Tab-separated table of C-alpha atoms and ligand atoms in Angstrom:
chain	number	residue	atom	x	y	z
A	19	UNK	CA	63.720	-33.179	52.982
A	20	UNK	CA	60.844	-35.180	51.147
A	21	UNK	CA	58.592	-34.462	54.619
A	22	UNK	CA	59.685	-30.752	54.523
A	23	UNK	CA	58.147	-30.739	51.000
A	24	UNK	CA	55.522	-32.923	51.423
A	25	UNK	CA	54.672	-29.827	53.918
A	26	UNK	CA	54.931	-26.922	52.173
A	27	UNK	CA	53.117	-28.622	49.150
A	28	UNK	CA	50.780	-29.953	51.725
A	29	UNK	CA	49.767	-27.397	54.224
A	30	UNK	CA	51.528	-24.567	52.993
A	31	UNK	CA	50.465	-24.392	49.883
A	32	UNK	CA	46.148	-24.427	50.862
A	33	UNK	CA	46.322	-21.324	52.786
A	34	UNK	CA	48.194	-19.221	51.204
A	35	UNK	CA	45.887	-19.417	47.416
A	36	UNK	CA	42.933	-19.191	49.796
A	37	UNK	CA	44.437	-15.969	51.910
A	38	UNK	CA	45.251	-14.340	48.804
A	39	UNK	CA	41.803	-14.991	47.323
A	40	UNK	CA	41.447	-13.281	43.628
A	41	UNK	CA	45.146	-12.118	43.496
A	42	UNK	CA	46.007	-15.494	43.854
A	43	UNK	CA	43.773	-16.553	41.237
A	44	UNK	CA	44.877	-13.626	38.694
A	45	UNK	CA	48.216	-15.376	38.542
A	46	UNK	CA	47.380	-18.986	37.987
A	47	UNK	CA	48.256	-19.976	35.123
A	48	UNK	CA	46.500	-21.784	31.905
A	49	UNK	CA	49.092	-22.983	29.441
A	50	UNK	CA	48.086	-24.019	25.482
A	51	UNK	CA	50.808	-25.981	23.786
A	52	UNK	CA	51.559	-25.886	20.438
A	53	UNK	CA	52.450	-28.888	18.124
A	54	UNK	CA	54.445	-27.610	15.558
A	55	UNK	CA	56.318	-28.927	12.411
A	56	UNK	CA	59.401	-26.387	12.925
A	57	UNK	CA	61.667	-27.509	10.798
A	58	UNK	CA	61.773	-30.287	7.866
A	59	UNK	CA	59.762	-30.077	4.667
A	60	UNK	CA	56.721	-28.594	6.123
A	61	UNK	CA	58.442	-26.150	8.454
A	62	UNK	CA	57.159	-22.464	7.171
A	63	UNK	CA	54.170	-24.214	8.878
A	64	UNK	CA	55.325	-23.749	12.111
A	65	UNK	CA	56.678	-20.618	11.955
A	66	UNK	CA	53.591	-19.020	10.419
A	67	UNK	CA	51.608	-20.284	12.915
A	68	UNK	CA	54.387	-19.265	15.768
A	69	UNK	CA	54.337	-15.517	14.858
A	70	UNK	CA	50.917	-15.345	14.077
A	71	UNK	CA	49.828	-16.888	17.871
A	72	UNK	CA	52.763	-14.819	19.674
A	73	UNK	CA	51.203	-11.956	17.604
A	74	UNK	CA	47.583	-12.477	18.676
A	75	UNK	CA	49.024	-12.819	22.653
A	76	UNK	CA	50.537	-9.514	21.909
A	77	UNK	CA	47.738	-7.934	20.639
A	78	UNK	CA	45.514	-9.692	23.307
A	79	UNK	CA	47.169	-9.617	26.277
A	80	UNK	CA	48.541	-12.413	28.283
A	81	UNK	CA	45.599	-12.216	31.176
A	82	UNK	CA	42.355	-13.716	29.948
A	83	UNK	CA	39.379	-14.343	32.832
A	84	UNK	CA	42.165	-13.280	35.234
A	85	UNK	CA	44.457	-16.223	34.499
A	86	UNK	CA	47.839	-15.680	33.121
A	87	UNK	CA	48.198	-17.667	29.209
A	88	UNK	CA	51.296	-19.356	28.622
A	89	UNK	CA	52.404	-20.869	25.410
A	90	UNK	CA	54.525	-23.543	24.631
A	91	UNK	CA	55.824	-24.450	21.293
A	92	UNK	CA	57.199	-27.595	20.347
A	93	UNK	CA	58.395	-29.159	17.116
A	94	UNK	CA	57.360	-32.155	16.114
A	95	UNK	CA	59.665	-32.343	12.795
A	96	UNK	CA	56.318	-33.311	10.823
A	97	UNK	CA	57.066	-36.738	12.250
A	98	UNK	CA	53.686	-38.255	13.676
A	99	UNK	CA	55.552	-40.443	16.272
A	100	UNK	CA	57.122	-37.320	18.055
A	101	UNK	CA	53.809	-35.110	17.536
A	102	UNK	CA	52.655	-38.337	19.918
A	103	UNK	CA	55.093	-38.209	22.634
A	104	UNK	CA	54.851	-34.363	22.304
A	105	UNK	CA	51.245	-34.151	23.135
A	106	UNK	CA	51.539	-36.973	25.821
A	107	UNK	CA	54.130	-34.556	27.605
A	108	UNK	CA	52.004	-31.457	27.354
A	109	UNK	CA	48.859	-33.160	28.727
A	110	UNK	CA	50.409	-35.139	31.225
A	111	UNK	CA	53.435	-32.956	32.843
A	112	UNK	CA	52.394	-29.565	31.514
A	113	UNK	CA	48.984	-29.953	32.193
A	114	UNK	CA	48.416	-28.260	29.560
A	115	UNK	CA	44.588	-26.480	29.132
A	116	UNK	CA	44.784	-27.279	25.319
A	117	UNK	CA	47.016	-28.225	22.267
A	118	UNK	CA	47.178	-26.646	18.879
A	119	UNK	CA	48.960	-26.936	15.991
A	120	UNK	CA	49.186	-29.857	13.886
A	121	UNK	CA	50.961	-29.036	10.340
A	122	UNK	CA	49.937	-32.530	8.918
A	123	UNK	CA	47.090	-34.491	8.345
A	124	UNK	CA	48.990	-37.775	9.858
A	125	UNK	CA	50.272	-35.627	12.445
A	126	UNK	CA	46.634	-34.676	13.781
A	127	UNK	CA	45.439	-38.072	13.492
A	128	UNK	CA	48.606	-39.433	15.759
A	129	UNK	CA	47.341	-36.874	18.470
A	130	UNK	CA	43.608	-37.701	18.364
A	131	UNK	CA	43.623	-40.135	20.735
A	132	UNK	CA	45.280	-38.291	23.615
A	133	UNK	CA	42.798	-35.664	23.619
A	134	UNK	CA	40.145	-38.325	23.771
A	135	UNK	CA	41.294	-40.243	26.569
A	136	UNK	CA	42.382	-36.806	28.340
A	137	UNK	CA	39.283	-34.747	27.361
A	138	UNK	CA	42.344	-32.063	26.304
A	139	UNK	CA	40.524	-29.506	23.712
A	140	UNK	CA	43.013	-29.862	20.091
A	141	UNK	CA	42.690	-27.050	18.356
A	142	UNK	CA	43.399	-28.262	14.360
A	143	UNK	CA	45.096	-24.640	12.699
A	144	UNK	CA	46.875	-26.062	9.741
A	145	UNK	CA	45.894	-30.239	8.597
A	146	UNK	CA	42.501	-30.272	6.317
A	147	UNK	CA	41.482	-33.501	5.331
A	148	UNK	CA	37.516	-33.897	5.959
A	149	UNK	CA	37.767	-36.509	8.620
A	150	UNK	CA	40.080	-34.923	11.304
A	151	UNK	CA	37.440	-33.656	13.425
A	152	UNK	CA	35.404	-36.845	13.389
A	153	UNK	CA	38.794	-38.570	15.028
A	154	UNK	CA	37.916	-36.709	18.296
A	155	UNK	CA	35.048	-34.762	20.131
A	156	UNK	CA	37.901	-32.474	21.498
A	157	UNK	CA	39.169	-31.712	18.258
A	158	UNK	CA	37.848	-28.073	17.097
A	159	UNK	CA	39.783	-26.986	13.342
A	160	UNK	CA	40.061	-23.005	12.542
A	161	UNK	CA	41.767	-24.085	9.320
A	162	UNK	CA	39.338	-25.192	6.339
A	163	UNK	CA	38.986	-28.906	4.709
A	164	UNK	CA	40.173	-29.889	0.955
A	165	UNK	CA	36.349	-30.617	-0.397
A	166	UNK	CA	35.398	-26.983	1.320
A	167	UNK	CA	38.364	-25.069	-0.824
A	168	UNK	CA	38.163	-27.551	-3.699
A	169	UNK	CA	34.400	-27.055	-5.520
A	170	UNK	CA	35.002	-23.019	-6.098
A	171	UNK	CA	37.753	-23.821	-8.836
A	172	UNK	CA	35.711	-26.614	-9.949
A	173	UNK	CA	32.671	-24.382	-10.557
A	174	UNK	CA	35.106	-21.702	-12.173
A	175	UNK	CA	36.647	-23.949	-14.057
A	176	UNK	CA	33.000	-25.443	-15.684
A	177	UNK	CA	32.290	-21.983	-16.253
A	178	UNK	CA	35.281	-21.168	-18.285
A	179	UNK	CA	35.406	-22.961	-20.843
A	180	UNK	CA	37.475	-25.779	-19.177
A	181	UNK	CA	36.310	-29.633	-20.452
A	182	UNK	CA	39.138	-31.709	-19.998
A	183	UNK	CA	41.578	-31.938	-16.671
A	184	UNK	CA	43.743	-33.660	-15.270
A	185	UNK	CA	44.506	-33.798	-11.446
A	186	UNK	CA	48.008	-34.304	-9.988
A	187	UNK	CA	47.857	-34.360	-6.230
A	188	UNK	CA	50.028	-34.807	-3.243
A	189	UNK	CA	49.246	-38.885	-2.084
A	190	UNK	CA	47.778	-38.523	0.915
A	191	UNK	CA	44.556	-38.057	2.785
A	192	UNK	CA	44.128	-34.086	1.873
A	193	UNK	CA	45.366	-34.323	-1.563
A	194	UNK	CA	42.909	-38.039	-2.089
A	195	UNK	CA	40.116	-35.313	-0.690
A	196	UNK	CA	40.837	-32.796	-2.818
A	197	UNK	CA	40.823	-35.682	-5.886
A	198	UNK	CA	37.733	-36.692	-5.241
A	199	UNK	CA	35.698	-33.271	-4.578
A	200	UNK	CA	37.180	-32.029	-7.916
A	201	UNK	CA	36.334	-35.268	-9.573
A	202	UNK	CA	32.690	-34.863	-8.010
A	203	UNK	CA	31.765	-31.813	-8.662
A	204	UNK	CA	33.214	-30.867	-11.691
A	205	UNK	CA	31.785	-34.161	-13.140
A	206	UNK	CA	28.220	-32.471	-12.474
A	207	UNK	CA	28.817	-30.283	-14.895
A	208	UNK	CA	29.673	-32.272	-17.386
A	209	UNK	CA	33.427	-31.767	-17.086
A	210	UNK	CA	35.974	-34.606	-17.461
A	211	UNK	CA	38.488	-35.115	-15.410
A	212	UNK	CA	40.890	-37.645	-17.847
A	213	UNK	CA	43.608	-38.663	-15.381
A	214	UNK	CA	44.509	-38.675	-11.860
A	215	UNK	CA	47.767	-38.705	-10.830
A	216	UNK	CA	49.528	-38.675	-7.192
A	217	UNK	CA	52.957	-37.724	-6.287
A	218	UNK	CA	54.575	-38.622	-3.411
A	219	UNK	CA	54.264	-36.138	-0.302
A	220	UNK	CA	58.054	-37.019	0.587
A	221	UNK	CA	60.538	-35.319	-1.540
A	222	UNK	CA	58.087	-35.462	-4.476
A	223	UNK	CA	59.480	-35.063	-7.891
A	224	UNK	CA	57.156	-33.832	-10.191
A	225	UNK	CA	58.798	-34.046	-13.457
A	226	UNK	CA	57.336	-37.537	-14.633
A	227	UNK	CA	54.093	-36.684	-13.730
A	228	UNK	CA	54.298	-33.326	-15.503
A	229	UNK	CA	55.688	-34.678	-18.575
A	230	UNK	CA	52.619	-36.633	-19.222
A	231	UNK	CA	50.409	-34.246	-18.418
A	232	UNK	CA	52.528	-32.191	-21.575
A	233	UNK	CA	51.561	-35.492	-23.804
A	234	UNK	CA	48.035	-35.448	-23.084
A	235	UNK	CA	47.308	-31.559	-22.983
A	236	UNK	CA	44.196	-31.326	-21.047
A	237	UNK	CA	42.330	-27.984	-21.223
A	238	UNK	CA	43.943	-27.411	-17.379
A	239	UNK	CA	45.800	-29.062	-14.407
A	240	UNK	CA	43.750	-29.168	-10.856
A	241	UNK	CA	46.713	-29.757	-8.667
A	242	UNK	CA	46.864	-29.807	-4.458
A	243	UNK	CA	49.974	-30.007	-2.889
A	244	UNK	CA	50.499	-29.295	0.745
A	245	UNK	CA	51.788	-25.419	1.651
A	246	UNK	CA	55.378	-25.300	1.463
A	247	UNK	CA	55.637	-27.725	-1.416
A	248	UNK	CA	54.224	-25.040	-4.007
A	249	UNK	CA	57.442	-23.282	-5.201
A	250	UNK	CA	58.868	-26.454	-6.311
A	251	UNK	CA	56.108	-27.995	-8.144
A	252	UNK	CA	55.466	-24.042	-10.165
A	253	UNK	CA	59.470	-24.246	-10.870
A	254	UNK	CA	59.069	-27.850	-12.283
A	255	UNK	CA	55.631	-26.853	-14.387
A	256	UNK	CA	57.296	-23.906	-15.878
A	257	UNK	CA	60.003	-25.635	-16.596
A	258	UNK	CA	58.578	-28.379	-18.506
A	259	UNK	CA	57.216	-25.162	-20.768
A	260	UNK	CA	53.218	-26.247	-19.485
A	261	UNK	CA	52.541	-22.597	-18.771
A	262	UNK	CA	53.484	-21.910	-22.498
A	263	UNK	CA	51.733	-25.251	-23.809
A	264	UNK	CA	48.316	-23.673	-22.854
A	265	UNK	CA	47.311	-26.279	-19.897
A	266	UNK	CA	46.193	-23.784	-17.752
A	267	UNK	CA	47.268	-24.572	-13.970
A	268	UNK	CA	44.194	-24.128	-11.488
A	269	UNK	CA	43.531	-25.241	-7.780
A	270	UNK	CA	43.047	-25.041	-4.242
A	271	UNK	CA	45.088	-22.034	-3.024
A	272	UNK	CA	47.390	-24.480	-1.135
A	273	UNK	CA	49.986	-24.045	-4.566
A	274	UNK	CA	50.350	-19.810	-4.623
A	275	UNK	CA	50.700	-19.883	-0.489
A	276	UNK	CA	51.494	-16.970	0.245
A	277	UNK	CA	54.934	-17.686	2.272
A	278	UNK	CA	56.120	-18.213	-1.464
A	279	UNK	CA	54.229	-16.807	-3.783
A	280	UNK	CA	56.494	-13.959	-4.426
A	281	UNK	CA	59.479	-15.945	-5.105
A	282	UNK	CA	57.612	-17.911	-7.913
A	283	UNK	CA	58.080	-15.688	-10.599
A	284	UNK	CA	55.816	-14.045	-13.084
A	285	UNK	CA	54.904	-17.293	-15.054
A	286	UNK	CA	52.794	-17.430	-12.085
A	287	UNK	CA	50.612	-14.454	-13.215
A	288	UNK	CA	47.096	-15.561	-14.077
A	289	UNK	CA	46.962	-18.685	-12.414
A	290	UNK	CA	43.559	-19.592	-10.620
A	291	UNK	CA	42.741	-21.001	-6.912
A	292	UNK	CA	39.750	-20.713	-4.867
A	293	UNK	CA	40.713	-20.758	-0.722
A	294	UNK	CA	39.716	-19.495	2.355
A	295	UNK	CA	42.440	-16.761	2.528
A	296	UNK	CA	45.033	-14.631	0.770
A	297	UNK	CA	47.115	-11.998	3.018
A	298	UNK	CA	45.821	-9.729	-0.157
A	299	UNK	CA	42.228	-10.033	1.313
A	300	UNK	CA	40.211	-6.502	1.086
A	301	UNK	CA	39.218	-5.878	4.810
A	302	UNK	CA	40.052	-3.757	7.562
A	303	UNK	CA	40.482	-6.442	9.355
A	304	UNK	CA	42.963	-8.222	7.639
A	305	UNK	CA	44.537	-5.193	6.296
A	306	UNK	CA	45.272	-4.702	10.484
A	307	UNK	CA	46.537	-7.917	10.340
A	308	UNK	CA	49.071	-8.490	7.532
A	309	UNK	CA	50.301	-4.601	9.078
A	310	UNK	CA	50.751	-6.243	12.378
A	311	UNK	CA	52.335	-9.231	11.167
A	312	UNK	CA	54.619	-7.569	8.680
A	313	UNK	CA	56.112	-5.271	11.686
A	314	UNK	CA	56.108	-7.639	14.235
A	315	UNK	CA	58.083	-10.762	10.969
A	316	UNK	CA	60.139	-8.317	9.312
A	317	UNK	CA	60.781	-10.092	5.487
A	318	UNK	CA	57.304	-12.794	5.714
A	319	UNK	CA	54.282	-12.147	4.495
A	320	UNK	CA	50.851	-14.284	6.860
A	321	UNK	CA	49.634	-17.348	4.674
A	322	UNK	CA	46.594	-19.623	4.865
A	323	UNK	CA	48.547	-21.136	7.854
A	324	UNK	CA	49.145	-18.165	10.125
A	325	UNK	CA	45.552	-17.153	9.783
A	326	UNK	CA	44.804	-20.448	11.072
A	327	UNK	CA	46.911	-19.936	14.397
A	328	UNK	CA	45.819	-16.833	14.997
A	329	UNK	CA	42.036	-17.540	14.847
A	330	UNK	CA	42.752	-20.715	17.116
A	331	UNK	CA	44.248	-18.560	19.708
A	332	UNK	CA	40.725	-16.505	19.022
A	333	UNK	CA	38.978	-19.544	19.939
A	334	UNK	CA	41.215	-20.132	22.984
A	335	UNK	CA	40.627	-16.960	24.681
A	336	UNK	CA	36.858	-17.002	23.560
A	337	UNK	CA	36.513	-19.615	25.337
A	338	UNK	CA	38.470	-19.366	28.552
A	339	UNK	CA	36.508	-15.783	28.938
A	340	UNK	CA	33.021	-17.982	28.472
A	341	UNK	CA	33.995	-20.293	31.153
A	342	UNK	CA	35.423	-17.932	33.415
A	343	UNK	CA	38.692	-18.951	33.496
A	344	UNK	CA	37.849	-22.827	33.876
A	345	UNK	CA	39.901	-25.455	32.434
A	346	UNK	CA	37.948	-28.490	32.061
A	347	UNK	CA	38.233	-30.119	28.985
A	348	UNK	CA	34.631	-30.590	28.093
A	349	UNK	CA	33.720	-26.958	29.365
A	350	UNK	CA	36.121	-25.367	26.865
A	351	UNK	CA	35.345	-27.753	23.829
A	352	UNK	CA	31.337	-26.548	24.550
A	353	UNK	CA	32.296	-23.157	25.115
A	354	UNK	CA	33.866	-23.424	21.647
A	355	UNK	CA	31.298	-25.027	19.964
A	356	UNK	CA	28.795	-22.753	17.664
A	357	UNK	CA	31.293	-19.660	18.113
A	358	UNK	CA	31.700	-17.008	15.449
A	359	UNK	CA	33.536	-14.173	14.195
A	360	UNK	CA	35.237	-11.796	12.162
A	361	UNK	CA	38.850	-13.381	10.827
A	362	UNK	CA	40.846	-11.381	8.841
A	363	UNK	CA	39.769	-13.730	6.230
A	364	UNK	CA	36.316	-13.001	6.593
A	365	UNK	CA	33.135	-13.963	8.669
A	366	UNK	CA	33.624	-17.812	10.358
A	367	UNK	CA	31.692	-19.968	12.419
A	368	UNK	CA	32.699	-23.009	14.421
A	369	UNK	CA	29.805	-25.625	13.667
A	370	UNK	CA	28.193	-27.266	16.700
A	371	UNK	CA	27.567	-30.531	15.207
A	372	UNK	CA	30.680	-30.920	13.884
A	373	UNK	CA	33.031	-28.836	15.711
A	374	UNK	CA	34.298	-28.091	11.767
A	375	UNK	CA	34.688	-24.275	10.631
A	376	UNK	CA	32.319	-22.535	8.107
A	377	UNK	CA	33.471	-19.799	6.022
A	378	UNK	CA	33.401	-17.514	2.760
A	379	UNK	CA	36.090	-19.309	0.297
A	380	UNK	CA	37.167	-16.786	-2.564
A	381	UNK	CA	38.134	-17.503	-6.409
A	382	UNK	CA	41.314	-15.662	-6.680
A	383	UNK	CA	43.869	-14.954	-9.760
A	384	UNK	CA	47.441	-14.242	-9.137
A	385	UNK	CA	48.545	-10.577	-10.137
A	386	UNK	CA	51.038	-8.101	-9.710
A	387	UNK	CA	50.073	-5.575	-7.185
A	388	UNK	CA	52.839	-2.880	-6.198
A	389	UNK	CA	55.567	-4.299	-7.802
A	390	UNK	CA	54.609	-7.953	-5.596
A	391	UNK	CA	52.814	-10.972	-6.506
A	392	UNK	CA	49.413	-11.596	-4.785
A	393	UNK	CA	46.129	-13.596	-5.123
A	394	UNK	CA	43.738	-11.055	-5.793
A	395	UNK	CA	40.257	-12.256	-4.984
A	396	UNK	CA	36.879	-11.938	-7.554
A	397	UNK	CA	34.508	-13.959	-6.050
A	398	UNK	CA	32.925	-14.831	-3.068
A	399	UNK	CA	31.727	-17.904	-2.291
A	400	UNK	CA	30.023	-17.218	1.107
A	401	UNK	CA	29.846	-19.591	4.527
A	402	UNK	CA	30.785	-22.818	2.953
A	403	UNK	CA	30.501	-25.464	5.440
A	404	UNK	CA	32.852	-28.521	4.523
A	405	UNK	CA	30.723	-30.568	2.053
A	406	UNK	CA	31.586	-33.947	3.636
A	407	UNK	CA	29.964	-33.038	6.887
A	408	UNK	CA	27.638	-30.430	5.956
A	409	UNK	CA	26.649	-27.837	9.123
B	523	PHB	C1	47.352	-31.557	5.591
B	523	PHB	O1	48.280	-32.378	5.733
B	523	PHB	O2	46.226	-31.783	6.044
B	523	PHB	C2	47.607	-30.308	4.839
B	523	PHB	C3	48.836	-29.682	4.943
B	523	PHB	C4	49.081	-28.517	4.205
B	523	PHB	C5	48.083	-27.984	3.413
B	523	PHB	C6	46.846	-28.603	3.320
B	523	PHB	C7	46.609	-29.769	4.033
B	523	PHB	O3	48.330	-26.878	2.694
């Protein structure tokens, strides 16, 4: 038996790929595997970035430089030790061409390595702390950094009439980034931020935390916490009576994600965030795609998250049709590097230098549009590299 094999894989095998010449080569296939926290705390993570990749390969087509594109999603529970063994078993018995994903900072950082020592392209669409892409030079990110979303609503915030804050973030990496930009730049202004305060990003109860911000009333509340986490924390502020208090809630658009917005309620109306993306952005383009995604996810609306999957699966394809068809770790990363577009979120660029993404971030206000509640964008801050790195 083993010899029989050993034959076919052997002898058989050469001839018949070189017989059948291009046809052959139309149906090899290039698979990209997908790291994905599917279900736990942070799992409308993975399934906006699921629907929005399946949606781009159905848009797309599954032949791209005449190889076929398979994808392969896996859930990593938002654990960091099985987003490990995960990408270990894509790159070593899937042979996987890339991996993408990553819901987590901790989760990206646990892969890092393995693309490294692999030369595997990692394709950041969700995690956002600065210093991701500096773990790897495979690592590309089609998300957007804390600092880069962060100094709009500082700027906005200086501009209206808003002295005193205090920041409550989520403790870890993103949320100690998005800390320390507001404290930064809003300090430039001669704004004061009077207290900052972290809640835990497991289970996190906010109502201590809240309760002294309600003691100290500071002109406004910066807060980051990690999409998904956003309905609680507005349930918990409203109920504490802030909203009525006059500490006016403002910060990175990571709170009013879109995958809950709706459900928040109309205390929500009014509140300020700059990001990179709201599904209620005014373009064709992403008028196409929140159409698209709507029909193909009856009952969810695309967040921050599945714009970041479905502009990785851009870069993917972008990149595969540079190198024509090629797989080689260190041809795709360089095919990648530089590359821009049109997202539905706007015009974005993948920085050579720092394989980091540059885009417009917009200042947005939640309303009620239709009978639904959306952030409605009024200003544009345009190609905002991440701050940290710079272009
Ligand atoms: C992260 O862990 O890097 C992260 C996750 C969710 C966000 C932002 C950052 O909304």
């Amino acid at each position: 038996m083993l010899t029989r094999r050993q034959t076919v894989a052997g002898f058989g095998a050469l001839p018949l790929v070189a017989g059948l010449g291009g046809r052959a080569e139309a149906q090899e296939v290039v698979k990209i595997g997908l790291i994905l926290p599917m279900t736990g705390q942070s799992a409308s993570t993975g399934r906006q970035i699921e629907a929005a990749a399946k949606l781009y390969m159905a848009q797309n087509g599954q032949a791209v430089a005449g190889r076929r594109i398979e994808l392969i999603v896996r859930d990593d529970t938002g654990a960091a030790d099985v987003t490990r063994r995960i990408a270990q078993e894509l790159i070593v018995n899937e042979k996987v061409a890339a991996i993408g994903g990553f819901g987590l900072t901790p989760l990206a950082f646990a892969a890092a390595p393995l693309a490294t020592q692999s030369k595997t392209p990692m394709i950041v669409m969700a995690a956002a702390t600065s210093a991701i892409t500096e773990q790897s030079p495979f690592i590309v990110r089609t998300s957007f950094t804390l600092p880069q979303a962060t100094q709009p609503i500082a700027d906005w915030a200086a501009k209206n009439n808003i002295r005193k804050v205090i920041s409550l973030v989520t403790d870890y990496a993103p949320g100690i980034d998005a800390e320390k930009a507001f404290k930064e730049r809003f300090g430039r202004t001669g704004g004061e931020v009077t207290a900052e305060v972290r809640v835990p990003l497991r289970n996190p109860d906010f109502a201590p935390f809240l309760q002294r911000v309600a003691d100290a009333k500071p002109d406004a509340l910066f807060v980051f916490v990690p999409s998904g986490i956003g309905g609680q924390f507005v349930k918990q502020f409203v109920e504490r009576g802030l909203d009525k208090a006059g500490v006016k809630l403002i910060g990175t658009g990571d709170v009013t994600d879109d995958d809950l917005l709706n459900d928040m309620g109309d205390a929500i109306i009014g509140v300020v965030t700059s990001h990179h993306y709201s599904a209620a952005h005014n373009s064709s383009e992403n008028r196409a795609f929140v159409q698209a995604f709507r029909a193909a996810n009856p009952n969810m609306r695309p967040n921050f998250m599945a714009v970041g999957g479905y502009d990785g699966m851009h870069l993917f394809y972008e990149a595969l049709k540079k190198t024509n068809g090629a797989t080689d770790g260190q041809g795709l990363i360089d095919a990648m590097k530089g590359m821009s577009w049109v997202s539905p979120r706007g015009p974005i660029t993948i920085e050579a230098r720092t394989r980091d993404i540059t885009q417009n971030v917009y200042v947005r206000r939640v309303e009620k549009v239709d009978g639904q509640l959306y952030n409605v964008e009024f200003d544009t801050f345009e190609a905002v590299p991440d701050p940290i790195k710079g272009r």
